[in-house]
Every structure is written in structure tokens, then in C-alpha cells.
PDB file of C-alpha atoms in Angstrom:
ATOM      1  CA  UNK A 937      -4.146   0.117  17.606  1.00 79.00           C
ATOM      2  CA  UNK A 938      -2.012  -1.064  14.732  1.00 88.00           C
ATOM      3  CA  UNK A 939       1.266   0.595  13.907  1.00 93.00           C
ATOM      4  CA  UNK A 940       4.300  -0.015  11.727  1.00 96.00           C
ATOM      5  CA  UNK A 941       7.621   1.646  12.421  1.00 97.00           C
ATOM      6  CA  UNK A 942      10.445   1.883   9.931  1.00 98.00           C
ATOM      7  CA  UNK A 943      13.079   3.745  11.854  1.00 95.00           C
ATOM      8  CA  UNK A 944      15.502   4.063   8.958  1.00 97.00           C
ATOM      9  CA  UNK A 945      14.461   7.010   6.838  1.00 96.00           C
ATOM     10  CA  UNK A 946      17.230   6.716   4.285  1.00 97.00           C
ATOM     11  CA  UNK A 947      19.997   4.238   3.626  1.00 98.00           C
ATOM     12  CA  UNK A 948      22.812   4.722   1.170  1.00 97.00           C
ATOM     13  CA  UNK A 949      25.021   1.830   0.075  1.00 97.00           C
ATOM     14  CA  UNK A 950      27.456   1.009  -2.656  1.00 97.00           C
ATOM     15  CA  UNK A 951      26.569  -1.660  -5.159  1.00 97.00           C
ATOM     16  CA  UNK A 952      27.181  -5.231  -4.002  1.00 97.00           C
ATOM     17  CA  UNK A 953      26.828  -4.342  -0.345  1.00 97.00           C
ATOM     18  CA  UNK A 954      24.226  -6.198   1.708  1.00 97.00           C
ATOM     19  CA  UNK A 955      21.575  -4.040   3.309  1.00 98.00           C
ATOM     20  CA  UNK A 956      18.872  -4.733   5.886  1.00 98.00           C
ATOM     21  CA  UNK A 957      15.707  -2.689   6.181  1.00 98.00           C
ATOM     22  CA  UNK A 958      14.088  -2.815   9.597  1.00 98.00           C
ATOM     23  CA  UNK A 959      10.381  -3.055  10.335  1.00 98.00           C
ATOM     24  CA  UNK A 960       8.750  -3.201  13.760  1.00 98.00           C
ATOM     25  CA  UNK A 961       5.011  -3.582  14.139  1.00 97.00           C
ATOM     26  CA  UNK A 962       2.332  -3.343  16.811  1.00 94.00           C
ATOM     27  CA  UNK A 963      -1.012  -5.084  16.761  1.00 91.00           C
ATOM     28  CA  UNK A 964      -3.478  -6.660  19.147  1.00 89.00           C
ATOM     29  CA  UNK A 965      -4.712  -9.101  16.528  1.00 86.00           C
ATOM     30  CA  UNK A 966      -3.586 -12.678  17.003  1.00 86.00           C
ATOM     31  CA  UNK A 967      -3.884 -13.293  13.280  1.00 86.00           C
ATOM     32  CA  UNK A 968      -2.305 -10.756  11.005  1.00 89.00           C
ATOM     33  CA  UNK A 969      -0.311 -10.382   7.823  1.00 90.00           C
ATOM     34  CA  UNK A 970       2.878  -8.510   7.123  1.00 93.00           C
ATOM     35  CA  UNK A 971       3.941  -7.208   3.756  1.00 94.00           C
ATOM     36  CA  UNK A 972       6.764  -5.481   1.979  1.00 96.00           C
ATOM     37  CA  UNK A 973       6.139  -3.243  -1.002  1.00 95.00           C
ATOM     38  CA  UNK A 974       8.670  -1.530  -3.234  1.00 96.00           C
ATOM     39  CA  UNK A 975       8.060   1.928  -4.684  1.00 95.00           C
ATOM     40  CA  UNK A 976      10.568   2.661  -7.450  1.00 94.00           C
ATOM     41  CA  UNK A 977      11.116   6.222  -8.715  1.00 92.00           C
ATOM     42  CA  UNK A 978       8.297   5.694 -11.230  1.00 90.00           C
ATOM     43  CA  UNK A 979       5.889   5.705  -8.267  1.00 91.00           C
ATOM     44  CA  UNK A 980       3.954   2.471  -8.445  1.00 91.00           C
ATOM     45  CA  UNK A 981       3.697   0.098  -5.480  1.00 93.00           C
ATOM     46  CA  UNK A 982       5.075  -3.341  -6.180  1.00 93.00           C
ATOM     47  CA  UNK A 983       4.159  -6.233  -3.907  1.00 91.00           C
ATOM     48  CA  UNK A 984       7.192  -8.179  -2.702  1.00 93.00           C
ATOM     49  CA  UNK A 985       6.092 -10.565   0.020  1.00 91.00           C
ATOM     50  CA  UNK A 986       3.314 -11.507   2.434  1.00 89.00           C
ATOM     51  CA  UNK A 987       3.778 -13.435   5.684  1.00 89.00           C
ATOM     52  CA  UNK A 988       1.075 -14.558   8.070  1.00 87.00           C
ATOM     53  CA  UNK A 989       1.482 -14.430  11.812  1.00 89.00           C
ATOM     54  CA  UNK A 990       1.593 -18.194  12.157  1.00 87.00           C
ATOM     55  CA  UNK A 991       4.500 -18.697   9.835  1.00 84.00           C
ATOM     56  CA  UNK A 992       7.794 -17.550  11.252  1.00 82.00           C
ATOM     57  CA  UNK A 993       9.914 -19.310   8.699  1.00 82.00           C
ATOM     58  CA  UNK A 994      12.367 -17.032   7.031  1.00 85.00           C
ATOM     59  CA  UNK A 995      12.005 -16.693   3.317  1.00 86.00           C
ATOM     60  CA  UNK A 996      14.517 -16.225   0.559  1.00 87.00           C
ATOM     61  CA  UNK A 997      13.770 -15.174  -2.967  1.00 88.00           C
ATOM     62  CA  UNK A 998      16.862 -14.635  -5.035  1.00 93.00           C
ATOM     63  CA  UNK A 999      18.793 -11.756  -3.492  1.00 94.00           C
ATOM     64  CA  UNK A1000      15.899 -10.918  -1.156  1.00 95.00           C
ATOM     65  CA  UNK A1001      15.334 -12.476   2.236  1.00 94.00           C
ATOM     66  CA  UNK A1002      12.954 -11.757   5.060  1.00 94.00           C
ATOM     67  CA  UNK A1003      13.337 -12.418   8.762  1.00 94.00           C
ATOM     68  CA  UNK A1004      10.104 -12.557  10.761  1.00 94.00           C
ATOM     69  CA  UNK A1005      10.438 -12.680  14.546  1.00 94.00           C
ATOM     70  CA  UNK A1006       7.239 -12.550  16.559  1.00 93.00           C
ATOM     71  CA  UNK A1007       9.148 -12.293  19.831  1.00 93.00           C
ATOM     72  CA  UNK A1008      10.478  -8.884  18.820  1.00 95.00           C
ATOM     73  CA  UNK A1009       7.551  -7.932  16.531  1.00 95.00           C
ATOM     74  CA  UNK A1010       9.943  -7.458  13.666  1.00 96.00           C
ATOM     75  CA  UNK A1011       9.840  -8.275   9.991  1.00 96.00           C
ATOM     76  CA  UNK A1012      13.167  -7.262   8.495  1.00 97.00           C
ATOM     77  CA  UNK A1013      14.116  -7.309   4.846  1.00 96.00           C
ATOM     78  CA  UNK A1014      17.622  -7.980   3.576  1.00 96.00           C
ATOM     79  CA  UNK A1015      18.925  -7.392   0.082  1.00 97.00           C
ATOM     80  CA  UNK A1016      22.107  -9.279  -0.649  1.00 96.00           C
ATOM     81  CA  UNK A1017      24.604  -7.914  -3.149  1.00 97.00           C
ATOM     82  CA  UNK A1018      22.544  -4.789  -3.787  1.00 97.00           C
ATOM     83  CA  UNK A1019      22.208  -3.383  -7.276  1.00 97.00           C
ATOM     84  CA  UNK A1020      21.427   0.091  -8.575  1.00 97.00           C
ATOM     85  CA  UNK A1021      17.992  -1.169  -9.663  1.00 96.00           C
ATOM     86  CA  UNK A1022      17.185  -1.818  -6.008  1.00 97.00           C
ATOM     87  CA  UNK A1023      17.091   1.929  -5.430  1.00 97.00           C
ATOM     88  CA  UNK A1024      13.557   2.667  -4.274  1.00 97.00           C
ATOM     89  CA  UNK A1025      11.436   3.396  -1.251  1.00 97.00           C
ATOM     90  CA  UNK A1026      10.498   0.241   0.607  1.00 98.00           C
ATOM     91  CA  UNK A1027       7.364   0.070   2.702  1.00 97.00           C
ATOM     92  CA  UNK A1028       6.529  -2.447   5.363  1.00 97.00           C
ATOM     93  CA  UNK A1029       2.796  -2.893   5.970  1.00 95.00           C
ATOM     94  CA  UNK A1030       0.514  -4.682   8.399  1.00 93.00           C
ATOM     95  CA  UNK A1031      -2.971  -6.032   7.957  1.00 89.00           C
ATOM     96  CA  UNK A1032      -5.119  -7.505  10.693  1.00 78.00           C
ATOM     97  CA  UNK A1033      -8.214  -9.604  10.336  1.00 69.00           C
ATOM     98  CA  UNK A1034     -10.392  -7.593  12.675  1.00 63.00           C
ATOM     99  CA  UNK A1035     -13.282  -6.347  10.592  1.00 56.00           C
ATOM    100  CA  UNK A1036     -12.278  -8.747   7.837  1.00 61.00           C
ATOM    101  CA  UNK A1037     -11.499  -6.144   5.245  1.00 64.00           C
ATOM    102  CA  UNK A1038      -7.735  -6.050   5.631  1.00 80.00           C
ATOM    103  CA  UNK A1039      -6.773  -2.451   5.212  1.00 89.00           C
ATOM    104  CA  UNK A1040      -3.031  -2.029   5.035  1.00 92.00           C
ATOM    105  CA  UNK A1041      -1.253   0.042   7.642  1.00 93.00           C
ATOM    106  CA  UNK A1042       2.004   1.266   6.142  1.00 96.00           C
ATOM    107  CA  UNK A1043       5.214   2.331   7.773  1.00 97.00           C
ATOM    108  CA  UNK A1044       6.822   5.597   6.776  1.00 96.00           C
ATOM    109  CA  UNK A1045       9.100   3.843   4.314  1.00 97.00           C
ATOM    110  CA  UNK A1046      12.856   3.543   3.943  1.00 97.00           C
ATOM    111  CA  UNK A1047      14.494   5.191   0.962  1.00 97.00           C
ATOM    112  CA  UNK A1048      17.312   3.006  -0.305  1.00 98.00           C
ATOM    113  CA  UNK A1049      19.912   4.507  -2.599  1.00 98.00           C
ATOM    114  CA  UNK A1050      22.359   2.090  -4.194  1.00 97.00           C
ATOM    115  CA  UNK A1051      25.319   3.804  -5.804  1.00 97.00           C
ATOM    116  CA  UNK A1052      27.529   2.281  -8.488  1.00 95.00           C
TER     117      UNK A1052
ATOM    118  CA  UNK B 993      -0.788 -10.926 -16.028  1.00 75.00           C
ATOM    119  CA  UNK B 994      -3.901  -9.104 -14.798  1.00 79.00           C
ATOM    120  CA  UNK B 995      -3.323  -5.694 -13.302  1.00 91.00           C
ATOM    121  CA  UNK B 996      -5.150  -2.811 -11.712  1.00 95.00           C
ATOM    122  CA  UNK B 997      -5.437   0.211 -13.977  1.00 96.00           C
ATOM    123  CA  UNK B 998      -6.117   3.822 -13.051  1.00 97.00           C
ATOM    124  CA  UNK B 999      -7.058   6.869 -15.059  1.00 96.00           C
ATOM    125  CA  UNK B1000      -6.006   9.552 -15.461  1.00 96.00           C
ATOM    126  CA  UNK B1001      -2.348   9.262 -14.527  1.00 96.00           C
ATOM    127  CA  UNK B1002      -2.250  12.958 -13.653  1.00 97.00           C
ATOM    128  CA  UNK B1003      -5.122  15.302 -12.914  1.00 97.00           C
ATOM    129  CA  UNK B1004      -4.770  19.011 -12.345  1.00 98.00           C
ATOM    130  CA  UNK B1005      -7.770  20.824 -10.928  1.00 97.00           C
ATOM    131  CA  UNK B1006      -8.635  24.104  -9.300  1.00 97.00           C
ATOM    132  CA  UNK B1007      -9.562  24.344  -5.662  1.00 97.00           C
ATOM    133  CA  UNK B1008     -13.271  23.805  -5.159  1.00 97.00           C
ATOM    134  CA  UNK B1009     -13.738  21.686  -8.263  1.00 97.00           C
ATOM    135  CA  UNK B1010     -15.003  18.128  -8.222  1.00 98.00           C
ATOM    136  CA  UNK B1011     -12.769  15.335  -9.451  1.00 98.00           C
ATOM    137  CA  UNK B1012     -13.414  11.693 -10.178  1.00 97.00           C
ATOM    138  CA  UNK B1013     -10.564   9.245 -10.120  1.00 98.00           C
ATOM    139  CA  UNK B1014     -11.172   5.981 -11.911  1.00 97.00           C
ATOM    140  CA  UNK B1015      -9.901   2.489 -11.307  1.00 97.00           C
ATOM    141  CA  UNK B1016     -10.439  -0.846 -12.963  1.00 97.00           C
ATOM    142  CA  UNK B1017      -9.598  -3.560 -10.424  1.00 95.00           C
ATOM    143  CA  UNK B1018      -8.495  -7.056 -11.338  1.00 92.00           C
ATOM    144  CA  UNK B1019     -11.561  -8.768 -12.703  1.00 89.00           C
ATOM    145  CA  UNK B1020     -12.109 -11.583 -10.186  1.00 86.00           C
ATOM    146  CA  UNK B1021     -11.256  -9.492  -7.155  1.00 90.00           C
ATOM    147  CA  UNK B1022     -13.938  -8.689  -4.600  1.00 89.00           C
ATOM    148  CA  UNK B1023     -12.341  -6.197  -2.219  1.00 91.00           C
ATOM    149  CA  UNK B1024     -11.415  -2.709  -3.338  1.00 94.00           C
ATOM    150  CA  UNK B1025      -9.461   0.036  -1.659  1.00 96.00           C
ATOM    151  CA  UNK B1026      -8.315   3.597  -2.075  1.00 97.00           C
ATOM    152  CA  UNK B1027      -5.144   4.901  -0.498  1.00 97.00           C
ATOM    153  CA  UNK B1028      -3.391   8.196  -0.813  1.00 97.00           C
ATOM    154  CA  UNK B1029       0.211   9.282  -0.538  1.00 96.00           C
ATOM    155  CA  UNK B1030       1.068  12.910  -0.018  1.00 96.00           C
ATOM    156  CA  UNK B1031       4.404  13.641  -1.691  1.00 92.00           C
ATOM    157  CA  UNK B1032       7.281  12.193   0.305  1.00 88.00           C
ATOM    158  CA  UNK B1033       5.048  10.700   2.954  1.00 91.00           C
ATOM    159  CA  UNK B1034       3.670   7.284   3.748  1.00 92.00           C
ATOM    160  CA  UNK B1035       0.758   5.573   2.091  1.00 96.00           C
ATOM    161  CA  UNK B1036      -2.487   6.121   4.007  1.00 96.00           C
ATOM    162  CA  UNK B1037      -5.666   4.092   3.897  1.00 95.00           C
ATOM    163  CA  UNK B1038      -8.798   5.961   2.814  1.00 97.00           C
ATOM    164  CA  UNK B1039     -11.582   3.448   2.296  1.00 96.00           C
ATOM    165  CA  UNK B1040     -12.378  -0.192   1.633  1.00 93.00           C
ATOM    166  CA  UNK B1041     -15.341  -1.400  -0.395  1.00 93.00           C
ATOM    167  CA  UNK B1042     -16.932  -4.825  -0.524  1.00 90.00           C
ATOM    168  CA  UNK B1043     -20.258  -6.142  -1.718  1.00 88.00           C
ATOM    169  CA  UNK B1044     -21.239  -2.745  -3.098  1.00 90.00           C
ATOM    170  CA  UNK B1045     -20.801  -0.827   0.093  1.00 92.00           C
ATOM    171  CA  UNK B1046     -18.142   0.867   2.154  1.00 94.00           C
ATOM    172  CA  UNK B1047     -16.764  -1.597   4.686  1.00 90.00           C
ATOM    173  CA  UNK B1048     -14.338   0.711   6.450  1.00 91.00           C
ATOM    174  CA  UNK B1049     -13.137   4.278   6.111  1.00 93.00           C
ATOM    175  CA  UNK B1050     -10.469   6.371   7.749  1.00 93.00           C
ATOM    176  CA  UNK B1051     -10.872   9.773   9.360  1.00 93.00           C
ATOM    177  CA  UNK B1052      -9.420  11.285   6.193  1.00 94.00           C
ATOM    178  CA  UNK B1053     -12.431  10.027   4.242  1.00 96.00           C
ATOM    179  CA  UNK B1054     -14.867  12.776   5.207  1.00 94.00           C
ATOM    180  CA  UNK B1055     -18.071  13.930   3.545  1.00 94.00           C
ATOM    181  CA  UNK B1056     -16.119  15.382   0.639  1.00 96.00           C
ATOM    182  CA  UNK B1057     -15.164  11.892  -0.487  1.00 97.00           C
ATOM    183  CA  UNK B1058     -17.337   9.189  -1.976  1.00 97.00           C
ATOM    184  CA  UNK B1059     -16.758   5.898  -3.755  1.00 97.00           C
ATOM    185  CA  UNK B1060     -18.828   4.042  -6.246  1.00 94.00           C
ATOM    186  CA  UNK B1061     -18.777   0.912  -8.330  1.00 92.00           C
ATOM    187  CA  UNK B1062     -21.051   2.083 -11.130  1.00 86.00           C
ATOM    188  CA  UNK B1063     -20.736  -1.113 -13.152  1.00 86.00           C
ATOM    189  CA  UNK B1064     -19.033  -4.482 -12.946  1.00 77.00           C
ATOM    190  CA  UNK B1065     -15.596  -3.184 -13.727  1.00 86.00           C
ATOM    191  CA  UNK B1066     -15.020   0.406 -12.588  1.00 93.00           C
ATOM    192  CA  UNK B1067     -14.377   1.675  -9.093  1.00 96.00           C
ATOM    193  CA  UNK B1068     -14.341   5.436  -8.625  1.00 97.00           C
ATOM    194  CA  UNK B1069     -13.271   7.916  -5.991  1.00 98.00           C
ATOM    195  CA  UNK B1070     -14.976  11.304  -6.081  1.00 98.00           C
ATOM    196  CA  UNK B1071     -13.775  14.356  -4.263  1.00 97.00           C
ATOM    197  CA  UNK B1072     -16.642  16.832  -4.207  1.00 96.00           C
ATOM    198  CA  UNK B1073     -14.859  20.115  -3.575  1.00 95.00           C
ATOM    199  CA  UNK B1074     -11.104  19.786  -3.747  1.00 97.00           C
ATOM    200  CA  UNK B1075      -8.756  21.530  -1.358  1.00 96.00           C
ATOM    201  CA  UNK B1076      -5.068  22.262  -1.730  1.00 97.00           C
ATOM    202  CA  UNK B1077      -4.303  19.568   0.834  1.00 96.00           C
ATOM    203  CA  UNK B1078      -5.963  16.940  -1.354  1.00 97.00           C
ATOM    204  CA  UNK B1079      -2.949  17.107  -3.644  1.00 98.00           C
ATOM    205  CA  UNK B1080      -1.457  13.633  -3.473  1.00 97.00           C
ATOM    206  CA  UNK B1081      -0.993  10.380  -5.324  1.00 97.00           C
ATOM    207  CA  UNK B1082      -4.128   8.258  -5.081  1.00 98.00           C
ATOM    208  CA  UNK B1083      -3.756   4.518  -5.364  1.00 97.00           C
ATOM    209  CA  UNK B1084      -6.490   2.030  -6.024  1.00 97.00           C
ATOM    210  CA  UNK B1085      -5.977  -1.559  -4.888  1.00 95.00           C
ATOM    211  CA  UNK B1086      -7.885  -4.782  -5.098  1.00 93.00           C
ATOM    212  CA  UNK B1087      -7.631  -8.273  -3.728  1.00 90.00           C
ATOM    213  CA  UNK B1088      -9.416 -11.531  -4.098  1.00 86.00           C
ATOM    214  CA  UNK B1089     -11.315 -13.398  -1.424  1.00 78.00           C
ATOM    215  CA  UNK B1090      -9.770 -16.234   0.503  1.00 66.00           C
ATOM    216  CA  UNK B1091      -6.233 -16.683   1.621  1.00 50.00           C
ATOM    217  CA  UNK B1092      -4.636 -14.498  -1.050  1.00 51.00           C
ATOM    218  CA  UNK B1093      -4.561 -11.403   1.092  1.00 69.00           C
ATOM    219  CA  UNK B1094      -2.069  -9.341  -0.824  1.00 83.00           C
ATOM    220  CA  UNK B1095      -3.492  -6.233  -2.345  1.00 89.00           C
ATOM    221  CA  UNK B1096      -2.476  -5.337  -5.865  1.00 91.00           C
ATOM    222  CA  UNK B1097      -2.060  -1.668  -6.517  1.00 94.00           C
ATOM    223  CA  UNK B1098      -2.697   0.379  -9.588  1.00 95.00           C
ATOM    224  CA  UNK B1099      -0.076   2.821 -10.866  1.00 95.00           C
ATOM    225  CA  UNK B1100      -1.731   5.742  -9.118  1.00 96.00           C
ATOM    226  CA  UNK B1101      -3.286   9.048 -10.122  1.00 97.00           C
ATOM    227  CA  UNK B1102      -1.340  12.142  -9.215  1.00 97.00           C
ATOM    228  CA  UNK B1103      -3.848  14.822  -8.216  1.00 98.00           C
ATOM    229  CA  UNK B1104      -2.644  18.408  -8.172  1.00 98.00           C
ATOM    230  CA  UNK B1105      -4.993  21.011  -6.738  1.00 98.00           C
ATOM    231  CA  UNK B1106      -4.080  24.604  -7.548  1.00 97.00           C
TER     232      UNK B1106
END
């Protein structure tokens, strides 16, 4: 069975603080993809990043960085120097290749509140 | 930039009524999905659709639900007889074939069943 756990329900930080959102996943697939999506207060789901299971290189995009560690089945997301506009719910998601149709299994989400 | 569109943005219906939620996926995409999100909860997979047929469905997707791609652009989700517990945000998503596995989501339709 596939499962994504985001243990942090809510995080509150002050602007300019760094914050890390945790994601732990379970899958029996040897090939799989991990994703982060952002859901701002307006409600849409915004794709942030995709990683495949063969690529454990960390990735940095501006203030965002992702740490993928297969050994601990984790795919954590760090926002450096947070801003009020980062306030949103962040979802980690998993997609395996079994069946070939790649449904996304989402975690419960972490609500991030960045205060001025 | 191409995007997934959904209509209506908000639908209010009475229990027992049929509703059709509409989506226009990105034009060169081949895989289509519906997800739902009950208020304050996580996003849940409902159904995937490829090559004009359902490829996978969740246990939520019972006989009350159906999907259709009536023409080359629209992708619809029908709920035959709505229940109060169907109230949720419904997201359509699409993705292309090949290595670009990210799914692009529409803005969602908020369904309120009274």
C-alpha cells in the first residue's frame, strides 16, 4: 500500500525564519515519483516539484529546497527566509508506476502561517 | 501558458439532484483525473481516465459517479444523486504521456449539497 505522512499539521513562523516541512512516504514500488503542491488560500493546487526515485540529488529553487532521502523514505521541503506570501497548505504526494496511470496519493497537508 | 479549466467554480444543489462538473484539460494531455477535497481535509483520488475509459477508480467512486469525455476537449464528472457528504472541492487534473509525470490541476469546483 502507498501512504504519505505529513506529521506537522500546522506551523507558524515569523517572516524571514527558515521552515522545514516534513514528508515521509511508504511504497512497495521500486520506481515512484514524489511531489510537493502548494494550496494558497484561494484554493487551487500549484505544482512545486517532482522527484523520481532514482534521483536523490537535493534541489534548490530560489528560496525553496528539497531534501530527498531514500534511506529514511523522506522528502522534506525547506523554505528559506519565509515570506507572508508563503502562507498556504503544502501537500506532499506520491505516485507509483504500478498500473501505469499515476494516481497521486496525498498526505494530509501542513498549514504554514507566516506572520509579519 | 496552457492550463486546466473547470466550470462552474461553485455549484449549489439539493440532495438527490444530479450534477455535472466540467473540465477542459490541457490540450495535448492524455491522462485525466478527478480528485476531491472535503473542506479542511486532504486531497483524495477518485478516478483516472485514459484512452476513453476508466483506468483506475477509488472506493469513493461508486455507482453514483461517472466520467465521460464527450468530445475532444471536455472531461466531465457526473454525480447521479447527490448526498450531503458529496459536498467538497472537486479538482480535475491532466498530464501528458512520457516522462512529464506531474499532474496539472484545475482551480476546482466547490460543490455544496444542501
